[in-house]
Amino acid sequence: MKAFEQSARLSPLDPFAFNVHLGMGLAHFSAGRPDRAIEMARQALAERPGLTWPYRDLSTYYAASGRMEQARDALDKFVYLRPAMTAATLRDGLRFMEPALLDRYVGGLERAGLT
């Protein structure tokens, strides 16, 4: 988390700063703070409204916080442009994650309706 915060301080005008917010969101999710993770993903979307992959993050973060209607809505927005996306393909694409975190992450998406 400190590295993300330092990056934001050192380069406040970085046009790719939204990635810092997404990274911080995943760090908060990993630490069991889904509500803070939601804030970070929403901030990234506010900075780059055309992005779609933050909706994937939002879906799992909302599911982790028990907000299933919002989790399904976020998943719908993500899958709309990626109709072939499945839990298996997503798991394969995110295999860099630590296995327990990956299970929690993909599990949230599955609870939201990703098959």
XYZ file of C-alpha atoms in Angstrom:
115
model
C 0.000 0.000 0.000
C 2.821 2.389 0.842
C 4.333 2.006 -2.628
C 1.030 3.015 -4.233
C 0.699 6.014 -1.938
C 4.266 7.079 -2.686
C 3.645 6.733 -6.414
C 0.593 8.989 -6.175
C 2.584 11.601 -4.217
C 5.569 11.549 -6.583
C 3.515 11.802 -9.747
C 0.200 13.544 -8.970
C -0.435 14.466 -12.613
C 0.286 11.018 -14.044
C -2.369 10.261 -16.690
C -2.233 6.620 -15.597
C -2.820 7.368 -11.913
C -6.063 5.417 -12.100
C -3.887 2.294 -11.998
C -2.640 3.360 -8.573
C -6.241 3.486 -7.354
C -6.949 0.059 -8.797
C -3.851 -1.351 -7.111
C -4.803 0.243 -3.817
C -8.289 -1.195 -4.202
C -6.915 -4.699 -4.585
C -4.636 -4.142 -1.593
C -7.626 -3.061 0.520
C -9.630 -6.072 -0.680
C -6.722 -8.347 0.167
C -6.588 -6.838 3.653
C -10.303 -7.442 4.207
C -11.492 -3.874 3.599
C -13.962 -4.238 0.706
C -15.675 -0.909 1.355
C -12.378 0.944 1.001
C -11.614 -1.153 -2.102
C -14.924 -0.009 -3.592
C -13.956 3.622 -3.017
C -10.661 3.115 -4.839
C -12.250 1.375 -7.841
C -14.909 4.080 -8.073
C -12.189 6.722 -7.968
C -10.409 5.021 -10.875
C -13.667 5.026 -12.842
C -14.204 8.699 -12.047
C -10.774 9.462 -13.481
C -11.251 7.234 -16.542
C -14.979 6.734 -17.197
C -14.386 4.662 -20.341
C -12.615 1.849 -18.509
C -14.467 -1.430 -18.153
C -12.181 -3.679 -16.097
C -12.705 -1.719 -12.853
C -16.277 -3.022 -12.972
C -14.802 -6.502 -12.525
C -13.112 -5.274 -9.359
C -16.252 -3.497 -8.176
C -18.306 -6.638 -8.660
C -16.122 -8.761 -6.419
C -15.683 -5.969 -3.857
C -19.444 -5.377 -3.654
C -20.006 -9.131 -3.289
C -17.463 -9.212 -0.455
C -19.360 -6.455 1.321
C -22.709 -8.233 0.842
C -24.076 -5.714 -1.663
C -25.209 -8.294 -4.202
C -27.455 -6.095 -6.342
C -24.560 -3.707 -6.926
C -22.214 -6.666 -7.499
C -24.493 -8.032 -10.232
C -24.878 -4.586 -11.819
C -21.104 -4.065 -11.928
C -20.612 -7.557 -13.367
C -23.198 -6.846 -16.065
C -21.261 -3.729 -17.079
C -18.019 -5.690 -17.250
C -19.413 -8.676 -19.158
C -21.367 -6.506 -21.613
C -18.181 -5.834 -23.588
C -16.656 -9.207 -22.764
C -19.503 -11.711 -23.217
C -17.118 -14.669 -23.552
C -15.581 -14.020 -20.109
C -15.877 -16.931 -17.697
C -14.579 -17.557 -14.209
C -12.067 -20.020 -15.674
C -10.660 -17.572 -18.242
C -10.492 -14.848 -15.643
C -8.740 -17.153 -13.180
C -6.197 -18.022 -15.874
C -5.603 -14.357 -16.707
C -5.098 -13.433 -13.051
C -2.859 -16.363 -12.125
C -0.219 -13.888 -10.901
C -2.341 -13.406 -7.774
C -1.609 -15.373 -4.642
C -3.934 -18.436 -4.778
C -6.025 -17.595 -1.694
C -6.571 -14.027 -2.913
C -7.435 -15.279 -6.400
C -9.994 -17.679 -4.905
C -11.619 -14.820 -2.942
C -11.548 -12.521 -5.963
C -13.039 -14.970 -8.457
C -15.409 -16.294 -5.773
C -16.948 -12.837 -5.456
C -17.513 -12.696 -9.186
C -19.075 -16.141 -9.142
C -21.441 -15.082 -6.336
C -22.384 -12.102 -8.525
C -23.237 -14.486 -11.367
C -20.097 -15.088 -13.433
C -20.086 -18.686 -14.617
